[in-house]
Tab-separated table of C-alpha atoms and ligand atoms in Angstrom:
chain	number	residue	atom	x	y	z
A	25	MET	CA	71.158	120.135	58.943
A	26	HIS	CA	70.800	123.831	59.691
A	27	GLN	CA	74.369	123.855	61.093
A	28	LEU	CA	75.730	122.087	58.005
A	29	ARG	CA	74.045	124.643	55.754
A	30	SER	CA	75.663	127.504	57.702
A	31	VAL	CA	79.083	125.867	57.426
A	32	ILE	CA	78.656	125.460	53.653
A	33	PHE	CA	77.448	129.058	53.346
A	34	VAL	CA	80.405	130.431	55.347
A	35	SER	CA	82.884	128.361	53.300
A	36	LEU	CA	81.356	129.589	50.034
A	37	LEU	CA	81.475	133.146	51.337
A	38	SER	CA	85.147	132.963	52.307
A	39	ALA	CA	85.966	131.364	48.936
A	40	ALA	CA	84.236	134.325	47.257
A	41	VAL	CA	86.162	136.812	49.429
A	42	VAL	CA	89.465	135.125	48.592
A	43	GLN	CA	88.701	135.406	44.873
A	44	ILE	CA	88.043	139.159	45.092
A	45	VAL	CA	91.680	139.907	46.091
A	46	GLU	CA	93.349	140.616	42.764
A	47	ARG	CA	97.092	139.895	42.631
A	48	HIS	CA	98.999	142.246	40.368
A	49	ASP	CA	102.261	141.363	38.660
A	50	LEU	CA	103.803	144.756	39.254
A	51	ILE	CA	106.796	146.820	38.130
A	52	ILE	CA	107.406	149.978	40.174
A	53	ASP	CA	109.147	152.792	38.292
A	54	THR	CA	110.316	155.386	40.799
A	55	ASP	CA	112.620	158.269	41.809
A	56	PRO	CA	112.977	157.873	45.608
A	57	GLY	CA	112.259	160.378	47.120
A	58	ALA	CA	110.567	160.452	50.545
A	59	ASP	CA	107.037	159.524	49.437
A	60	ASP	CA	108.429	157.005	46.922
A	61	VAL	CA	110.138	155.147	49.789
A	62	VAL	CA	106.864	155.052	51.746
A	63	ALA	CA	105.173	153.715	48.596
A	64	LEU	CA	107.858	151.037	48.179
A	65	LEU	CA	107.523	149.911	51.806
A	66	LEU	CA	103.738	149.725	51.426
A	67	ALA	CA	104.067	147.656	48.236
A	68	LEU	CA	106.774	145.338	49.520
A	69	ALA	CA	104.770	144.689	52.689
A	70	SER	CA	101.797	143.507	50.591
A	71	PRO	CA	102.922	140.318	48.816
A	72	ASP	CA	99.438	138.765	48.806
A	73	GLU	CA	98.153	141.419	46.435
A	74	LEU	CA	101.348	142.656	44.776
A	75	ASN	CA	103.894	140.436	43.094
A	76	VAL	CA	106.650	143.038	42.678
A	77	LEU	CA	108.682	141.789	39.715
A	78	ALA	CA	111.211	144.638	39.788
A	79	ILE	CA	111.830	148.230	40.780
A	80	THR	CA	113.132	150.486	38.008
A	81	THR	CA	114.698	153.828	38.875
A	82	VAL	CA	114.814	157.168	37.129
A	83	ALA	CA	116.348	160.563	37.859
A	84	GLY	CA	113.788	162.905	39.355
A	85	ASN	CA	113.655	164.047	42.948
A	86	VAL	CA	117.454	163.613	43.010
A	87	ARG	CA	120.050	162.259	40.569
A	88	LEU	CA	119.889	158.651	39.379
A	89	ASP	CA	122.660	157.280	41.624
A	90	LYS	CA	120.773	158.497	44.683
A	91	THR	CA	117.291	157.395	43.558
A	92	SER	CA	118.816	153.953	42.807
A	93	ARG	CA	120.471	153.788	46.229
A	94	ASN	CA	117.274	154.892	47.967
A	95	ALA	CA	115.212	152.252	46.127
A	96	ARG	CA	117.647	149.614	47.389
A	97	LEU	CA	117.435	151.057	50.908
A	98	ALA	CA	113.632	150.719	50.837
A	99	ARG	CA	114.018	147.136	49.625
A	100	GLU	CA	116.511	146.394	52.412
A	101	TRP	CA	114.288	147.982	55.086
A	102	ALA	CA	111.390	145.852	53.832
A	103	GLY	CA	113.546	142.690	53.967
A	104	ARG	CA	112.847	142.093	50.252
A	105	GLU	CA	116.342	142.016	48.738
A	106	GLU	CA	115.261	139.402	46.211
A	107	VAL	CA	113.374	142.091	44.241
A	108	PRO	CA	115.761	143.402	41.542
A	109	VAL	CA	116.420	147.129	41.155
A	110	TYR	CA	117.343	148.298	37.634
A	111	ALA	CA	118.689	151.797	36.959
A	112	GLY	CA	117.171	153.672	34.026
A	113	ALA	CA	117.298	157.155	32.576
A	114	SER	CA	119.645	159.702	34.128
A	115	LYS	CA	117.973	162.657	32.431
A	116	PRO	CA	114.667	163.647	30.824
A	117	LEU	CA	114.008	163.153	27.084
A	118	VAL	CA	114.259	166.789	26.008
A	119	ARG	CA	114.072	169.369	28.782
A	120	THR	CA	116.880	170.407	31.133
A	121	PRO	CA	116.968	168.166	34.229
A	122	ILE	CA	115.346	169.467	37.405
A	123	TYR	CA	115.465	167.991	40.900
A	124	ALA	CA	113.437	168.462	44.076
A	125	GLU	CA	116.124	168.622	46.765
A	126	ASN	CA	114.154	171.424	48.404
A	127	MET	CA	111.489	168.821	49.283
A	128	HIS	CA	113.508	165.610	49.611
A	129	GLY	CA	116.893	166.862	50.859
A	130	LYS	CA	120.335	166.378	49.305
A	131	GLU	CA	120.160	162.589	49.724
A	132	GLY	CA	116.587	162.370	48.458
A	133	LEU	CA	115.506	161.024	51.811
A	134	PRO	CA	114.885	163.516	54.599
A	135	GLY	CA	114.658	162.753	58.319
A	136	VAL	CA	116.641	159.474	58.350
A	137	ALA	CA	120.278	158.382	58.031
A	138	VAL	CA	121.169	156.774	54.710
A	139	HIS	CA	123.863	154.162	53.993
A	140	GLU	CA	125.075	152.079	51.066
A	141	PRO	CA	122.772	149.023	50.988
A	142	LYS	CA	124.307	145.557	51.161
A	143	VAL	CA	122.861	144.329	47.854
A	144	GLY	CA	123.753	146.107	44.635
A	145	MET	CA	121.859	146.974	41.468
A	146	ALA	CA	120.629	144.365	39.010
A	147	LYS	CA	122.753	144.020	35.868
A	148	GLY	CA	121.296	145.719	32.821
A	149	ASN	CA	119.319	148.838	32.148
A	150	ALA	CA	115.743	149.542	33.275
A	151	VAL	CA	114.606	150.404	29.741
A	152	ASP	CA	115.939	147.084	28.373
A	153	TYR	CA	114.330	145.275	31.297
A	154	LEU	CA	110.960	146.892	30.524
A	155	ILE	CA	111.210	146.011	26.838
A	156	GLU	CA	112.210	142.409	27.456
A	157	THR	CA	109.716	141.761	30.243
A	158	LEU	CA	106.726	143.428	28.611
A	159	SER	CA	107.295	141.950	25.186
A	160	LYS	CA	107.488	138.401	26.582
A	161	ALA	CA	104.652	138.822	29.089
A	162	ALA	CA	101.234	137.214	28.686
A	163	PRO	CA	98.822	139.651	26.989
A	164	HIS	CA	97.816	142.522	29.274
A	165	SER	CA	99.244	140.872	32.372
A	166	ILE	CA	101.617	143.418	33.946
A	167	THR	CA	100.697	146.520	35.935
A	168	LEU	CA	103.079	149.467	36.200
A	169	ALA	CA	103.158	151.926	39.080
A	170	MET	CA	104.908	155.068	37.878
A	171	LEU	CA	105.980	157.275	40.764
A	172	GLY	CA	108.385	159.676	39.043
A	173	PRO	CA	109.042	161.269	35.653
A	174	GLN	CA	107.934	158.813	32.957
A	175	THR	CA	111.230	158.809	31.028
A	176	ASN	CA	111.964	155.049	31.285
A	177	MET	CA	108.608	153.965	29.913
A	178	ALA	CA	108.709	156.592	27.158
A	179	LEU	CA	112.141	155.334	26.029
A	180	ALA	CA	110.886	151.744	26.098
A	181	LEU	CA	107.803	152.675	24.035
A	182	MET	CA	109.899	154.618	21.524
A	183	GLN	CA	112.229	151.651	20.989
A	184	ALA	CA	109.572	148.916	21.061
A	185	PRO	CA	105.996	150.176	20.722
A	186	GLU	CA	104.745	146.573	20.674
A	187	ILE	CA	105.445	146.222	24.420
A	188	THR	CA	101.988	147.632	25.114
A	189	GLN	CA	100.793	144.056	24.511
A	190	GLY	CA	102.116	143.034	27.951
A	191	ILE	CA	100.654	145.994	29.870
A	192	LYS	CA	97.494	145.582	31.890
A	193	GLU	CA	97.429	149.094	33.311
A	194	ILE	CA	99.725	151.984	34.157
A	195	VAL	CA	98.949	153.866	37.342
A	196	VAL	CA	100.725	157.220	37.395
A	197	MET	CA	101.316	159.630	40.243
A	198	GLY	CA	101.175	162.872	38.357
A	199	GLY	CA	99.215	165.845	37.147
A	200	ALA	CA	97.002	168.451	38.722
A	201	HIS	CA	93.754	170.135	37.798
A	202	PHE	CA	91.351	171.184	40.575
A	203	ASN	CA	94.180	171.525	43.104
A	204	GLY	CA	96.607	173.549	40.993
A	205	GLY	CA	100.247	172.565	40.547
A	206	ASN	CA	103.270	172.330	42.809
A	207	MET	CA	105.903	173.485	40.292
A	208	SER	CA	103.883	176.276	38.708
A	209	PRO	CA	100.289	177.356	39.250
A	210	VAL	CA	99.272	174.548	36.856
A	211	ALA	CA	102.069	171.944	36.693
A	212	GLU	CA	102.854	168.983	38.972
A	213	PHE	CA	106.482	167.831	39.475
A	214	ASN	CA	106.475	164.412	37.740
A	215	ILE	CA	104.893	165.790	34.573
A	216	TYR	CA	106.849	169.061	34.677
A	217	ALA	CA	110.130	167.118	35.059
A	218	ASP	CA	109.524	165.292	31.740
A	219	PRO	CA	106.320	166.311	29.936
A	220	HIS	CA	107.515	164.875	26.624
A	221	ALA	CA	107.825	161.429	28.219
A	222	ALA	CA	104.366	161.716	29.771
A	223	GLN	CA	102.970	162.622	26.338
A	224	ILE	CA	104.466	159.473	24.795
A	225	VAL	CA	102.965	157.258	27.505
A	226	LEU	CA	99.629	159.043	27.117
A	227	ALA	CA	99.651	158.488	23.350
A	228	SER	CA	100.428	154.762	23.679
A	229	ASP	CA	96.788	153.826	24.164
A	230	VAL	CA	97.397	151.699	27.258
A	231	LYS	CA	94.917	151.706	30.126
A	232	LEU	CA	96.034	154.715	32.194
A	233	THR	CA	95.050	155.868	35.668
A	234	TYR	CA	96.243	159.198	37.051
A	235	ILE	CA	96.552	159.897	40.784
A	236	PRO	CA	97.017	163.699	40.644
A	237	LEU	CA	97.535	166.352	43.312
A	238	ASP	CA	93.727	166.731	43.291
A	239	VAL	CA	93.522	163.574	45.411
A	240	THR	CA	96.944	163.418	47.094
A	241	HIS	CA	96.354	166.838	48.657
A	242	LYS	CA	93.257	165.377	50.343
A	243	ILE	CA	95.173	162.505	51.978
A	244	LEU	CA	97.202	164.359	54.564
A	245	THR	CA	99.280	163.325	57.549
A	246	SER	CA	98.175	164.422	61.005
A	247	GLU	CA	99.804	164.153	64.410
A	248	GLN	CA	97.386	161.344	65.256
A	249	ARG	CA	98.064	159.432	62.041
A	250	LEU	CA	101.839	159.641	62.456
A	251	LYS	CA	101.531	158.668	66.132
A	252	GLN	CA	99.614	155.572	65.039
A	253	ILE	CA	102.522	154.620	62.772
A	254	ALA	CA	105.184	155.421	65.387
A	255	GLY	CA	103.192	153.318	67.850
A	256	LEU	CA	103.976	150.220	65.793
A	257	ASN	CA	107.372	150.333	67.482
A	258	ASN	CA	109.121	148.616	64.616
A	259	GLN	CA	111.913	149.797	62.324
A	260	ALA	CA	109.582	150.453	59.379
A	261	GLY	CA	107.243	152.612	61.485
A	262	MET	CA	110.145	154.628	62.907
A	263	LEU	CA	111.617	155.174	59.442
A	264	VAL	CA	108.321	156.263	57.885
A	265	CYS	CA	107.659	158.682	60.765
A	266	GLY	CA	111.201	160.039	60.574
A	267	ILE	CA	110.845	160.613	56.825
A	268	LEU	CA	107.324	162.031	56.860
A	269	ASN	CA	107.779	164.348	59.847
A	270	GLU	CA	110.511	166.096	57.885
A	271	TYR	CA	109.011	165.784	54.381
A	272	VAL	CA	105.597	167.292	55.159
A	273	LYS	CA	107.004	170.483	56.700
A	274	ALA	CA	107.547	172.321	53.404
A	275	ASP	CA	104.088	171.545	51.973
A	276	MET	CA	102.339	172.415	55.231
A	277	ALA	CA	104.095	175.777	55.290
A	278	HIS	CA	103.658	176.529	51.574
A	279	TYR	CA	99.981	175.568	51.274
A	280	GLY	CA	98.905	176.313	54.845
A	281	LEU	CA	97.746	172.694	55.180
A	282	PRO	CA	97.141	170.941	58.528
A	283	GLY	CA	99.269	167.978	57.317
A	284	GLY	CA	101.264	166.939	54.268
A	285	PRO	CA	100.550	164.652	51.273
A	286	VAL	CA	102.333	161.301	50.775
A	287	HIS	CA	101.685	161.370	46.997
A	288	ASP	CA	103.273	158.177	45.637
A	289	ALA	CA	101.956	155.898	48.363
A	290	SER	CA	98.438	156.612	47.057
A	291	VAL	CA	99.290	154.761	43.830
A	292	ILE	CA	100.065	151.611	45.803
A	293	ALA	CA	97.004	152.104	48.029
A	294	TYR	CA	94.903	152.407	44.850
A	295	LEU	CA	96.197	149.023	43.658
A	296	LEU	CA	95.609	147.433	47.064
A	297	LYS	CA	92.218	148.968	47.808
A	298	PRO	CA	90.690	150.778	44.818
A	299	GLU	CA	87.480	151.170	46.828
A	300	LEU	CA	89.228	153.924	48.835
A	301	PHE	CA	89.276	156.133	45.718
A	302	THR	CA	86.829	157.657	43.246
A	303	GLY	CA	87.314	159.274	39.870
A	304	LYS	CA	86.124	159.101	36.290
A	305	GLN	CA	87.269	158.457	32.753
A	306	ILE	CA	88.111	161.779	31.066
A	307	ASN	CA	90.217	163.337	28.317
A	308	VAL	CA	93.670	164.539	29.363
A	309	VAL	CA	96.157	166.525	27.269
A	310	ILE	CA	99.688	167.438	28.403
A	311	ASP	CA	101.261	170.738	27.469
A	312	SER	CA	104.986	170.614	26.651
A	313	ARG	CA	105.211	173.996	24.909
A	314	GLU	CA	107.667	176.451	26.418
A	315	GLY	CA	105.800	179.032	28.463
A	316	ILE	CA	103.766	179.430	31.580
A	317	THR	CA	101.636	176.335	30.998
A	318	PHE	CA	104.654	173.999	30.476
A	319	GLY	CA	103.894	170.657	32.142
A	320	GLN	CA	100.184	171.313	32.653
A	321	THR	CA	97.713	168.422	32.526
A	322	LEU	CA	94.552	169.734	30.878
A	323	ALA	CA	91.920	167.505	32.447
A	324	ASP	CA	88.538	167.851	30.727
A	325	TRP	CA	86.492	166.782	33.768
A	326	TYR	CA	83.197	168.054	32.308
A	327	ASP	CA	83.799	166.637	28.822
A	328	THR	CA	83.613	170.107	27.325
A	329	LEU	CA	85.729	169.222	24.282
A	330	LYS	CA	84.084	165.829	23.617
A	331	GLN	CA	87.489	164.219	23.033
A	332	ASP	CA	88.678	160.645	23.529
A	333	LYS	CA	88.505	159.708	27.251
A	334	ASN	CA	92.071	158.464	27.634
A	335	VAL	CA	92.645	158.572	31.421
A	336	PHE	CA	90.896	157.443	34.589
A	337	TRP	CA	91.417	160.587	36.696
A	338	VAL	CA	91.188	159.998	40.453
A	339	LYS	CA	89.708	162.963	42.298
A	340	ASN	CA	88.849	161.800	45.808
A	341	GLY	CA	90.262	159.397	48.374
A	342	ASP	CA	89.476	158.158	51.866
A	343	ALA	CA	92.313	159.675	53.927
A	344	GLN	CA	91.711	157.713	57.119
A	345	GLY	CA	91.269	154.516	55.103
A	346	PHE	CA	94.645	155.197	53.472
A	347	PHE	CA	96.450	155.713	56.791
A	348	ASN	CA	94.792	152.642	58.334
A	349	LEU	CA	96.005	150.580	55.383
A	350	LEU	CA	99.524	152.028	55.559
A	351	THR	CA	99.741	151.403	59.311
A	352	ALA	CA	98.439	147.833	59.025
A	353	ARG	CA	100.884	146.961	56.248
A	354	LEU	CA	103.899	148.570	57.958
A	355	SER	CA	103.117	146.503	61.058
A	356	ARG	CA	104.085	143.418	59.014
A	357	LEU	CA	107.647	144.646	58.501
A	358	LYS	CA	110.528	144.406	60.956
B	27	BDR	C1	105.561	163.976	43.022
B	27	BDR	O1	106.768	164.710	42.870
B	27	BDR	C2	107.807	164.121	43.618
B	27	BDR	O2	108.565	165.092	44.263
B	27	BDR	C3	107.140	163.149	44.562
B	27	BDR	O3	107.981	162.044	44.819
B	27	BDR	C4	105.896	162.731	43.838
B	27	BDR	O4	106.147	161.658	42.964
B	27	BDR	C5	104.524	164.886	43.643
B	27	BDR	O5	104.320	165.991	42.824
B	28	CA	CA1	108.176	160.280	43.169
């Protein structure tokens, strides 16, 4: 009898554990980019939690043709060629385009050899795809991970504001407050590259989470952490180590850090294991005025202005927990 009770208890417990894993229907909007590719590999290696409906690309770290090729490379390396890749905006809404070749190299992917992937782009434009998918989706059912400038989503919202009905949450890699910026003393790249787009997304009233430099600069590579990934001895591990070893050099030198951030991968880690992160709901305003504060995210952490709390701002993350998760998921790939 006692044994039977234990069996029933264990079965109930595992049923409860299974229910806790939330599966997201996910669209990843991205500008690969070294850390974007790591994020894509992490997402595509996690099909139990993430149903990746599509990858949409935008110009950002490099031009659109290269971000689109690199997204398809990540998909190929993950063995997930069935996930469509749609190309979107080739330039920001208003400002002059900027790129980050200094960080990501001419190809947008440092430390590894690139090639033309076997499978091509999906037919149609990313903005049309977003409009069609989100307008037909069940209410508040689709999550968006936005890993680059927010131009595609801003264009979609401008053309069809009603698409917010299909959005469950948008998780953005962008912004900086406590840490300071990486494009100016106050501005982070993804917001600085298209602040007008970020303002439109911010004004749309969807559930928004920001993963800013405040947290990504606390989740740093180390020799040990990269060794752990290299030790997987698979293609994915070798690629991620090749990319990161090269990518982190500039940040380590510039900031005097012991390792480098892998910004965009934190967005995916947040969706997979939100318990690794902490933050709070605050008011955020984006500055798009010409001048020294262009692209700044004004994050009212202490609620000084008593304004609408429009963003969940993530401030801290468990760095070792992140790298354990990344290593475990990469071990599933070839
Ligand atoms: C962000 O800027 C880009 O260079 C990275 O891919 C990341 O999305 C970090 O500021
Ligand atoms: Ca990016």
